[in-house]
Coordinates of C-alpha atoms and ligand atoms in Angstrom, one line a residue:
X1 CA -116.3 -82.1 152.1
X2 CA -116.5 -82.9 147.9
X3 CA -113.9 -80.6 146.6
X4 CA -113.6 -80.0 142.3
X5 CA -110.5 -79.3 141.0
X6 CA -110.4 -77.4 137.7
X7 CA -107.2 -77.7 135.9
X8 CA -105.0 -80.8 136.0
X9 CA -101.7 -79.1 135.2
X10 CA -98.5 -78.9 138.0
X11 CA -101.5 -76.7 140.5
X12 CA -104.3 -78.5 139.6
X13 CA -102.7 -82.0 139.8
X14 CA -101.2 -82.0 143.3
X15 CA -103.9 -79.7 144.4
X16 CA -106.3 -82.4 143.5
X17 CA -104.3 -85.7 145.1
X18 CA -103.0 -83.3 148.4
X19 CA -106.6 -83.0 148.9
X20 CA -106.8 -86.6 148.8
X21 CA -105.2 -87.2 151.2
X22 CA -106.2 -85.3 154.3
X23 CA -109.5 -87.1 153.4
X24 CA -111.4 -85.5 151.2
X25 CA -113.3 -86.5 148.1
X26 CA -112.6 -84.8 145.5
X27 CA -112.6 -84.6 142.0
X28 CA -109.7 -83.3 138.7
X29 CA -111.1 -82.1 136.1
X30 CA -109.4 -80.9 132.5
X31 CA -109.6 -80.7 129.0
X32 CA -106.5 -82.3 127.8
X33 CA -107.4 -86.4 127.4
X34 CA -104.1 -87.9 127.7
X35 CA -103.5 -85.5 131.2
X36 CA -106.3 -87.2 132.6
X37 CA -106.1 -91.0 131.5
X38 CA -102.6 -90.7 133.1
X39 CA -103.8 -89.3 136.3
X40 CA -106.4 -91.6 136.5
X41 CA -104.2 -94.6 136.4
X42 CA -102.1 -92.9 138.7
X43 CA -99.2 -91.6 136.9
X44 CA -97.9 -88.2 137.6
X45 CA -97.3 -86.8 133.9
X46 CA -94.5 -84.7 135.4
X47 CA -91.8 -85.9 137.9
X48 CA -92.9 -84.4 141.4
X49 CA -91.6 -86.0 144.6
X50 CA -94.0 -87.5 146.7
X51 CA -96.4 -87.0 144.4
X52 CA -96.8 -90.7 142.5
X53 CA -97.5 -92.5 146.3
X54 CA -100.7 -89.5 146.8
X55 CA -102.3 -90.2 143.1
X56 CA -102.0 -94.4 143.3
X57 CA -103.1 -93.8 147.4
X58 CA -106.1 -91.5 146.7
X59 CA -106.8 -93.5 143.8
X60 CA -107.2 -96.5 145.5
X61 CA -109.0 -95.3 148.3
X62 CA -111.9 -94.1 145.8
X63 CA -111.4 -90.6 147.1
X64 CA -109.7 -89.2 144.0
X65 CA -110.9 -89.0 140.4
X66 CA -110.3 -87.4 137.0
X67 CA -112.6 -86.9 134.7
X68 CA -112.9 -84.0 131.6
X69 CA -116.7 -83.7 132.2
X70 CA -117.0 -80.6 134.0
X71 CA -120.6 -81.6 134.9
X72 CA -119.0 -83.7 137.7
X73 CA -118.1 -80.6 139.5
X74 CA -121.6 -80.4 140.1
X75 CA -122.0 -81.5 143.9
X76 CA -118.8 -80.2 145.4
X77 CA -119.3 -77.9 148.3
X78 CA -115.7 -76.1 146.7
X79 CA -114.8 -75.9 143.4
X80 CA -110.8 -74.6 142.7
X81 CA -109.3 -73.1 139.8
X82 CA -105.8 -74.1 139.4
X83 CA -105.4 -73.2 135.3
X84 CA -102.3 -71.6 133.9
X85 CA -101.6 -68.3 133.5
X86 CA -98.9 -68.4 131.1
X87 CA -97.3 -65.2 129.0
X88 CA -99.3 -63.8 126.6
X89 CA -97.9 -64.7 122.8
X90 CA -97.6 -61.2 122.1
X91 CA -96.7 -59.6 125.0
X92 CA -95.6 -59.5 128.9
X93 CA -99.4 -59.6 130.1
X94 CA -100.9 -62.7 131.8
X95 CA -103.2 -64.6 129.2
X96 CA -106.2 -65.2 130.5
X97 CA -108.2 -67.5 128.0
X98 CA -108.3 -70.5 130.2
X99 CA -109.2 -68.5 133.4
X100 CA -112.2 -67.8 131.7
X101 CA -113.0 -70.8 129.9
X102 CA -112.5 -72.7 132.8
X103 CA -115.2 -70.4 134.7
X104 CA -117.3 -70.2 131.8
X105 CA -117.6 -73.8 131.8
X106 CA -117.9 -74.5 135.5
X107 CA -120.7 -71.6 136.2
X108 CA -123.7 -74.1 134.8
X109 CA -122.7 -77.1 137.8
X110 CA -122.6 -74.2 140.3
X111 CA -125.6 -74.3 143.5
X112 CA -126.6 -71.8 146.1
X113 CA -123.7 -71.7 148.7
X114 CA -120.8 -73.3 146.9
X115 CA -117.4 -71.9 147.1
X116 CA -115.3 -71.3 144.2
X117 CA -111.7 -70.9 144.8
X118 CA -109.3 -69.4 142.8
X119 CA -105.4 -70.2 143.1
X120 CA -104.3 -69.6 139.5
X121 CA -101.5 -66.6 139.5
X122 CA -103.5 -63.7 138.0
X123 CA -103.3 -60.0 137.5
X124 CA -105.1 -57.8 140.4
X125 CA -108.2 -57.1 139.7
X126 CA -109.4 -60.6 137.8
X127 CA -111.1 -61.6 140.9
X128 CA -113.4 -59.4 141.1
X129 CA -114.7 -59.3 137.8
X130 CA -115.3 -62.9 137.9
X131 CA -117.6 -62.7 141.1
X132 CA -120.1 -60.8 138.9
X133 CA -120.5 -64.1 137.3
X134 CA -119.9 -66.4 140.0
X135 CA -122.3 -64.8 142.2
X136 CA -125.1 -64.9 139.7
X137 CA -125.5 -68.8 140.5
X138 CA -125.6 -68.1 144.5
X139 CA -122.0 -69.3 144.7
X140 CA -118.9 -67.6 146.8
X141 CA -115.8 -66.6 144.8
X142 CA -112.9 -66.7 146.9
X143 CA -108.6 -66.1 146.1
X144 CA -106.7 -68.5 147.5
X145 CA -103.3 -68.0 145.8
X146 CA -100.9 -71.3 145.8
X147 CA -97.3 -70.8 146.7
X148 CA -96.0 -74.3 145.9
X149 CA -92.3 -74.7 144.5
X150 CA -92.1 -77.7 142.4
X151 CA -90.1 -80.0 144.2
X152 CA -91.5 -79.3 147.3
X153 CA -94.7 -79.1 145.8
X154 CA -96.9 -81.8 148.0
X155 CA -95.5 -80.8 151.0
X156 CA -95.9 -76.7 150.6
X157 CA -99.7 -78.2 149.7
X158 CA -100.5 -80.3 152.5
X159 CA -98.4 -78.1 154.9
X160 CA -97.9 -74.4 153.9
X161 CA -96.5 -71.7 155.5
X162 CA -99.4 -69.6 155.3
X163 CA -103.3 -70.0 153.8
X164 CA -104.4 -66.7 152.5
X165 CA -108.1 -65.8 151.6
X166 CA -109.2 -63.1 149.5
X167 CA -112.9 -63.1 150.4
X168 CA -116.1 -60.6 149.6
X169 CA -117.3 -58.8 152.6
X170 CA -119.8 -59.1 155.5
X171 CA -121.5 -62.8 156.3
X172 CA -120.6 -64.3 152.9
X173 CA -117.0 -63.7 152.6
X174 CA -116.8 -64.9 156.4
X175 CA -118.4 -68.2 155.8
X176 CA -116.6 -68.7 153.1
X177 CA -113.2 -68.4 155.6
X178 CA -114.6 -70.6 157.1
X179 CA -115.1 -73.1 154.2
X180 CA -111.8 -72.6 153.2
X181 CA -110.4 -72.7 156.7
X182 CA -112.5 -76.6 156.4
X183 CA -110.5 -77.6 154.0
X184 CA -107.3 -77.0 155.0
X185 CA -108.3 -78.3 158.7
X186 CA -105.2 -80.1 159.5
X187 CA -103.0 -77.0 158.6
X188 CA -105.5 -75.0 160.4
X189 CA -105.3 -77.0 163.5
X190 CA -101.6 -76.5 164.2
X191 CA -101.6 -72.7 163.9
X192 CA -100.9 -72.0 160.1
X193 CA -100.9 -68.9 159.6
X194 CA -104.5 -68.1 158.0
X195 CA -105.2 -64.6 156.7
X196 CA -108.6 -63.6 155.5
X197 CA -108.1 -60.3 153.5
X198 CA -110.1 -58.8 150.3
X199 CA -109.7 -59.8 146.4
X200 CA -107.2 -57.7 145.4
X201 CA -104.6 -58.1 148.6
X202 CA -105.1 -61.8 148.3
X203 CA -104.0 -61.7 143.9
X204 CA -101.2 -59.2 145.2
X205 CA -99.9 -61.2 147.7
X206 CA -99.0 -63.8 145.3
X207 CA -97.3 -61.4 143.0
X208 CA -95.7 -59.7 145.4
X209 CA -94.0 -62.0 146.7
X210 CA -93.0 -63.9 143.4
X211 CA -91.4 -60.1 142.8
X212 CA -89.8 -59.8 145.9
X213 CA -88.0 -63.8 145.0
X214 CA -86.9 -62.8 142.0
X215 CA -85.5 -59.7 143.3
X216 CA -83.9 -60.9 145.7
X217 CA -82.2 -63.5 142.8
X218 CA -81.9 -60.6 141.0
X219 CA -79.7 -58.4 143.6
X220 CA -77.2 -60.7 144.0
X221 CA -76.8 -61.2 140.8
X222 CA -76.2 -57.8 140.4
X223 CA -73.7 -57.6 143.0
X224 CA -71.8 -61.1 141.1
X225 CA -71.5 -58.8 138.4
X226 CA -70.0 -56.2 140.8
X227 CA -67.7 -58.9 142.8
X228 CA -66.5 -59.7 139.0
X229 CA -65.0 -56.7 137.8
X230 CA -63.9 -56.3 141.5
X231 CA -61.7 -59.7 142.4
X232 CA -64.5 -60.0 145.3
X233 CA -66.6 -63.4 146.2
X234 CA -70.1 -63.0 145.7
X235 CA -70.8 -66.5 148.1
X236 CA -69.0 -65.3 150.9
X237 CA -70.7 -61.7 150.3
X238 CA -74.1 -63.1 150.6
X239 CA -72.6 -65.3 153.7
X240 CA -72.2 -62.3 155.5
X241 CA -75.4 -60.6 154.4
X242 CA -77.2 -62.8 155.0
X243 CA -75.9 -63.7 159.1
X244 CA -78.1 -60.3 159.2
X245 CA -81.4 -61.7 160.3
X246 CA -83.6 -58.7 158.2
X247 CA -81.7 -60.1 155.2
X248 CA -81.1 -63.9 155.6
X249 CA -79.3 -66.3 153.3
X250 CA -82.0 -67.4 151.6
X251 CA -82.4 -67.1 148.0
X252 CA -79.3 -65.4 147.8
X253 CA -77.6 -68.1 145.5
X254 CA -75.8 -66.0 142.9
X255 CA -75.6 -68.2 139.2
X256 CA -77.0 -68.4 136.2
X257 CA -80.6 -66.9 137.7
X258 CA -84.2 -68.1 137.8
X259 CA -86.1 -69.4 135.3
X260 CA -89.2 -72.0 135.5
X261 CA -93.3 -71.7 135.1
X262 CA -93.6 -69.0 137.8
X263 CA -90.7 -66.1 138.6
X264 CA -90.1 -64.7 135.4
X265 CA -93.9 -64.4 134.0
X266 CA -95.5 -63.3 136.9
X267 CA -92.4 -60.3 137.0
X268 CA -93.5 -59.4 133.4
X269 CA -97.3 -59.9 133.7
X270 CA -97.1 -57.6 137.6
X271 CA -95.1 -55.2 135.1
X272 CA -98.0 -55.1 132.5
X273 CA -100.6 -55.3 135.2
X274 CA -99.4 -51.9 136.9
X275 CA -98.8 -50.2 133.5
X276 CA -102.9 -50.7 132.8
X277 CA -103.3 -49.1 136.3
X278 CA -101.1 -46.1 135.7
X279 CA -98.4 -47.3 138.4
X280 CA -95.8 -48.7 135.9
X281 CA -93.1 -47.2 137.5
X282 CA -93.7 -48.6 141.1
X283 CA -92.6 -52.1 139.6
X284 CA -90.0 -50.4 137.1
X285 CA -87.2 -51.7 138.8
X286 CA -88.9 -55.4 137.9
X287 CA -87.7 -54.5 134.4
X288 CA -84.2 -54.6 135.5
X289 CA -84.5 -57.4 137.7
X290 CA -85.5 -59.3 134.6
X291 CA -82.5 -58.3 132.9
X292 CA -80.3 -58.8 135.2
X293 CA -81.8 -62.1 135.4
X294 CA -81.3 -63.0 131.1
X295 CA -77.7 -61.2 131.5
X296 CA -76.1 -63.5 133.8
X297 CA -77.2 -66.5 131.1
X298 CA -75.3 -64.8 129.0
X299 CA -72.4 -64.2 131.0
X300 CA -72.1 -68.6 131.8
X301 CA -71.8 -68.6 128.3
X302 CA -69.2 -65.7 128.1
X303 CA -67.3 -67.9 131.1
X304 CA -66.8 -71.0 128.7
X305 CA -65.9 -69.1 125.5
X306 CA -63.4 -67.1 127.8
X307 CA -62.0 -70.4 129.1
X308 CA -61.2 -71.7 125.3
X309 CA -59.7 -68.5 124.2
X310 CA -62.7 -66.5 122.6
X311 CA -63.6 -69.5 120.4
X312 CA -65.8 -72.6 121.3
X313 CA -65.9 -73.5 118.0
X314 CA -66.3 -77.3 117.6
X315 CA -64.9 -78.2 121.3
X316 CA -67.1 -80.8 123.3
X317 CA -69.2 -79.2 126.1
X318 CA -70.7 -81.5 128.6
X319 CA -73.5 -78.9 129.9
X320 CA -74.9 -81.0 133.8
X321 CA -78.8 -79.8 134.3
X322 CA -81.2 -79.3 132.1
X323 CA -84.1 -78.7 134.8
X324 CA -84.8 -75.0 136.2
X325 CA -83.9 -76.8 139.1
X326 CA -83.4 -79.9 140.7
X327 CA -85.6 -81.4 142.0
X328 CA -87.5 -81.4 138.7
X329 CA -88.4 -82.4 135.2
X330 CA -89.6 -78.2 133.7
X331 CA -87.7 -76.5 131.6
X332 CA -90.0 -73.5 131.0
X333 CA -88.0 -71.0 130.9
X334 CA -85.0 -73.1 132.1
X335 CA -81.9 -70.9 132.5
X336 CA -79.7 -74.1 132.1
X337 CA -81.0 -74.8 128.9
X338 CA -80.9 -71.4 127.7
X339 CA -77.0 -71.7 128.4
X340 CA -76.9 -74.7 126.4
X341 CA -78.3 -73.6 123.8
X342 CA -76.4 -70.1 123.7
X343 CA -72.9 -73.0 123.4
X344 CA -74.4 -74.4 121.0
X345 CA -75.5 -71.5 118.6
X346 CA -71.5 -70.3 119.3
X347 CA -70.7 -73.6 117.4
X348 CA -70.1 -76.2 120.4
X349 CA -71.0 -79.7 120.5
X350 CA -72.9 -79.9 123.1
X351 CA -73.7 -82.7 125.3
X352 CA -76.6 -82.5 127.6
X353 CA -77.3 -84.5 130.9
X354 CA -80.2 -84.2 133.7
X355 CA -81.6 -86.7 136.0
X356 CA -85.2 -85.8 135.0
X357 CA -85.5 -83.6 132.3
X358 CA -83.9 -84.8 129.6
X359 CA -87.1 -85.8 127.5
X360 CA -88.8 -82.6 127.9
X361 CA -85.5 -81.3 127.0
X362 CA -84.9 -83.4 124.0
X363 CA -88.6 -82.8 122.7
X364 CA -88.0 -78.8 122.9
X365 CA -84.4 -78.7 121.6
X366 CA -83.9 -81.6 119.3
X367 CA -80.5 -80.1 117.6
X368 CA -78.8 -80.7 121.3
X369 CA -77.3 -84.4 122.2
X370 CA -78.8 -85.7 125.3
X371 CA -76.8 -88.3 127.2
X372 CA -78.9 -89.9 130.4
X373 CA -75.5 -91.4 132.4
X374 CA -74.0 -88.4 133.4
X375 CA -70.5 -90.2 133.1
X376 CA -71.2 -91.1 129.5
X377 CA -71.9 -87.7 129.1
X378 CA -68.8 -86.3 131.0
X379 CA -66.7 -88.9 128.7
X380 CA -64.4 -86.8 126.3
X381 CA -65.4 -83.2 127.5
X382 CA -63.3 -80.3 126.6
X383 CA -65.5 -78.4 129.0
X384 CA -68.2 -78.8 131.5
X385 CA -70.3 -76.4 132.7
X386 CA -72.9 -77.3 135.9
X387 CA -76.0 -75.1 135.3
X388 CA -78.7 -77.6 137.5
X389 CA -77.6 -77.8 141.0
X390 CA -78.4 -81.8 141.4
X391 CA -76.9 -83.7 144.0
X392 CA -75.3 -85.7 141.3
X393 CA -73.7 -82.9 140.1
X394 CA -72.9 -80.4 143.1
X395 CA -72.2 -83.5 145.9
X396 CA -71.5 -86.6 144.4
X397 CA -69.5 -86.4 141.6
X398 CA -65.7 -86.0 142.7
X399 CA -63.5 -83.9 140.4
X400 CA -60.9 -86.7 140.3
X401 CA -63.2 -89.0 138.9
X402 CA -64.7 -86.3 136.2
X403 CA -61.0 -85.7 135.1
X404 CA -60.5 -89.0 134.4
X405 CA -63.5 -89.0 132.1
X406 CA -62.9 -85.7 130.6
X407 CA -60.7 -85.1 128.0
X408 CA -60.5 -80.9 128.9
X409 CA -59.8 -79.5 132.1
X410 CA -61.7 -76.0 132.1
X411 CA -65.1 -76.2 134.6
X412 CA -67.8 -73.6 134.8
X413 CA -69.8 -73.3 138.0
X414 CA -72.9 -71.8 136.6
X415 CA -74.8 -72.2 140.2
X416 CA -71.4 -71.3 142.6
X417 CA -72.7 -74.8 143.6
X418 CA -68.6 -77.0 143.5
X419 CA -66.7 -77.1 146.2
X420 CA -64.3 -75.3 144.3
X421 CA -61.0 -75.4 146.2
X422 CA -61.6 -79.6 145.7
X423 CA -61.6 -79.0 141.7
X424 CA -58.7 -77.1 141.2
X425 CA -56.8 -79.6 143.4
X426 CA -57.9 -82.4 140.7
X427 CA -56.7 -80.1 138.6
X428 CA -59.5 -78.2 136.8
X429 CA -59.1 -74.7 135.6
X430 CA -62.6 -73.3 137.7
X431 CA -64.3 -70.1 137.0
X432 CA -67.4 -69.3 139.1
X433 CA -70.2 -67.0 138.9
X434 CA -69.1 -63.8 140.7
X435 CA -66.1 -65.1 142.4
X436 CA -62.9 -65.8 141.5
Ligands
UDX501 C1 -91.6 -70.0 142.9 C2 -92.1 -69.9 143.8 O1 -90.8 -69.4 145.5 C3 -93.0 -70.3 144.5 O2 -93.3 -69.5 145.7 C4 -94.4 -69.8 144.0 O3 -95.8 -70.4 143.8 C5 -94.0 -70.4 142.4 O4 -92.5 -70.0 141.8 P1 -90.7 -72.3 141.6 O5 -90.5 -72.1 140.3 O6 -91.0 -73.9 141.9 O7 -91.3 -71.4 142.6 O8 -88.7 -72.3 142.0 P2 -87.5 -72.0 142.8 O9 -87.7 -72.7 144.1 O10 -89.0 -69.9 143.6 O11 -87.1 -71.2 142.0 C6 -87.0 -70.3 140.7 C7 -85.9 -70.3 140.2 O12 -85.2 -69.4 140.8 C8 -85.1 -71.5 139.9 O13 -84.3 -71.1 138.5 C9 -83.5 -71.1 140.9 O14 -83.0 -72.2 140.4 C10 -83.4 -69.9 141.2 N1 -82.3 -69.4 142.2 C11 -83.5 -69.7 143.3 C12 -81.7 -68.4 142.0 O15 -81.2 -68.6 141.1 N2 -81.2 -68.3 143.3 C13 -81.6 -68.8 145.0 O16 -81.1 -68.4 145.6 C14 -83.0 -70.0 144.6

């Protein structure tokens, strides 16, 4: 099939390359000339495992190309909208500028029978509004939310755990759902659940999933706060409740909390939208989820301060991690960098290291010291804090080796990812998040 993908950021670039990898003929379109130039050469503008390979393969096969010219969308059977919906600068709601602009510029090129598939995370009610404009061209709008995780984006796109299609009522909707089944043929063939529903449900599935995940993380972080005043161990608590199949252990990792380009902004936009709908109280708990999450960043910085008897002024603190999570170079709303910036603000000399995110971090926070080599970063440290659980720190950093490089023996485990016993045995004073 011929597909166009409008918006070549994280979502769009991965989607375009992944669709080409399953045999479609794809054009990726974006207004950002630099991004398009880099993608056209097969270079991923961000770190995502597996993406460079499918980009190169798609371009070499002739099935994948990139352009800034919207006219090239003409002739595609399906047009995916994958532009960003960031948090508004002056509020919690989603900024819909890019979605509206993408649809406006696509409309002149739509033909009767085309399918426009919205993938961006939008406030519920958006699709119904956009459909009025799209329908005038004879094309059909569907809402097809994306659930990809950074770091696993290629796999999540090609082999998702479910597919959701919000379609209009009647034959037109059924036909559009069939078109999407054809697009996602390998996943459909292996029996991946394919849920056909209305626009509002499809839009809500996405924000509800992210709200649930954020709530799960903040729930365990709230338990960490209680553990801290009772001497309990939140990691054992999570293991124990996680054995209950109704609860499950995943996303019960207590630590410095969630960040990134999705969870924080999506729960805020959801609250804002619920208030507009007169149902603010229904998701009022999301404000608390947000507040718990932000408190954990503060708590991590406070643990470092406590470890130095209340004062980190002129202490050399090495921060292991900058990305909001491992397998990513994304620093959007990164709890890791937030903790680093707080420590810097308290007068510590902060050195940050990360396997992938240093370039992005240095552009956003030039006041911090960045060292690419992990061991170099550890040399002379008075204290160490782990804020992104990369394998380089979690599995591969031997505490005795770290002790041979650092000056001090304080380690704060902001992700509860280290073997506390091994670090203590190597002479470190170990502090976890919600564990003794
Ligand atoms: C998320 C959703 O998982 C994905 O379905 C959606 O499409 C986009 O948003 P992503 O932002 O890539 O994906 O990251 P995710 O793996 O969900 O992690 C989000 C944050 O939660 C990270 O900062 C991570 O460190 C944190 N987290 C995750 C925890 O603090 N504890 C956990 O147990 C799990």
